[in-house]
Short mmCIF file of C-alpha atoms in Angstrom, two decimals:
data_model
loop_
_atom_site.label_atom_id
_atom_site.label_comp_id
_atom_site.label_asym_id
_atom_site.label_seq_id
_atom_site.Cartn_x
_atom_site.Cartn_y
_atom_site.Cartn_z
CA MET A 1 -47.97 55.62 199.19
CA LYS A 2 -45.69 57.04 196.96
CA LYS A 3 -45.23 55.22 193.69
CA TYR A 4 -41.40 55.41 192.09
CA LYS A 5 -40.65 56.38 188.66
CA SER A 6 -38.61 53.77 186.83
CA TYR A 7 -36.43 54.87 184.32
CA HIS A 8 -35.36 52.73 181.12
CA SER A 9 -31.57 51.41 181.48
CA SER A 10 -30.30 53.43 178.30
CA VAL A 11 -30.73 56.65 180.70
CA LYS A 12 -29.01 55.12 183.63
CA ILE A 13 -26.54 54.50 181.38
CA CYS A 14 -25.97 57.64 179.75
CA TYR A 15 -25.89 59.06 183.46
CA ALA A 16 -23.04 56.39 184.39
CA LEU A 17 -21.02 57.40 181.31
CA GLY A 18 -21.58 61.29 181.90
CA ILE A 19 -23.04 61.73 178.43
CA GLN A 20 -26.53 62.60 179.89
CA ASN A 21 -25.91 66.23 179.01
CA HIS A 22 -25.12 65.27 175.17
CA LEU A 23 -27.93 62.57 174.81
CA LEU A 24 -31.01 63.45 177.10
CA PRO A 25 -32.64 67.07 176.60
CA ASP A 26 -32.52 69.46 179.16
CA ASN A 27 -36.55 69.39 179.92
CA PHE A 28 -36.08 65.43 180.66
CA THR A 29 -33.33 65.49 182.73
CA SER A 30 -34.85 68.35 184.84
CA THR A 31 -37.10 66.10 185.96
CA ILE A 32 -35.09 63.58 187.32
CA LYS A 33 -34.19 63.96 191.26
CA PRO A 34 -30.55 64.92 192.11
CA SER A 35 -30.58 62.20 194.61
CA THR A 36 -31.60 59.60 191.62
CA ALA A 37 -28.69 60.96 189.31
CA HIS A 38 -26.51 60.86 192.07
CA TYR A 39 -27.10 57.00 193.03
CA TRP A 40 -27.11 56.11 189.35
CA LYS A 41 -23.30 57.64 189.13
CA ASN A 42 -22.28 55.99 192.26
CA ASP A 43 -23.55 52.95 192.76
CA ASN A 44 -21.57 50.11 193.04
CA PRO A 45 -21.09 48.13 190.04
CA HIS A 46 -19.69 44.96 191.51
CA LYS A 47 -23.58 44.06 192.55
CA TYR A 48 -24.26 43.32 188.76
CA LEU A 49 -23.53 40.81 186.23
CA GLY A 50 -20.95 41.52 183.58
CA SER A 51 -19.14 44.29 186.62
CA GLU A 52 -15.99 42.37 185.96
CA PHE A 53 -15.99 44.32 182.44
CA SER A 54 -16.43 47.88 183.99
CA THR A 55 -13.04 48.34 184.95
CA SER A 56 -12.56 48.02 180.81
CA ILE A 57 -15.24 50.39 179.95
CA ASN A 58 -14.10 52.93 182.61
CA ASN A 59 -10.54 52.82 181.50
CA ASN A 60 -12.13 53.20 177.69
CA ILE A 61 -14.31 56.29 178.69
CA ASP A 62 -12.12 59.11 177.28
CA ASP A 63 -11.94 57.05 173.94
CA LEU A 64 -15.77 56.10 173.66
CA GLN A 65 -16.28 60.11 174.23
CA ILE A 66 -14.10 61.43 171.59
CA ILE A 67 -15.79 58.74 168.91
CA TYR A 68 -19.32 59.26 169.94
CA ASP A 69 -18.58 63.51 169.45
CA GLN A 70 -17.30 62.75 166.35
CA LYS A 71 -20.27 60.54 165.52
CA VAL A 72 -22.64 63.68 166.73
CA GLU A 73 -20.77 66.21 164.71
CA GLN A 74 -21.05 64.23 161.22
CA LEU A 75 -24.79 63.45 162.11
CA LYS A 76 -25.32 67.00 162.79
CA LYS A 77 -23.97 67.87 159.10
#
């Protein structure tokens, strides 16, 4: 019987936010099946507790990305 890999929720969140290429190393993301990544990006958020906040989060994603990019630049310096 094939055993499925389990991933930390932080990895799934990175994919859901579209920031996996910024935070996760290529040698790790290349090991994740495209079908798994697709599922994380397109999963129905309404089946999870707290889903009522997803619209607010999605509306503010661009702001979060700008803040994240600024923090990364500061850390690199």
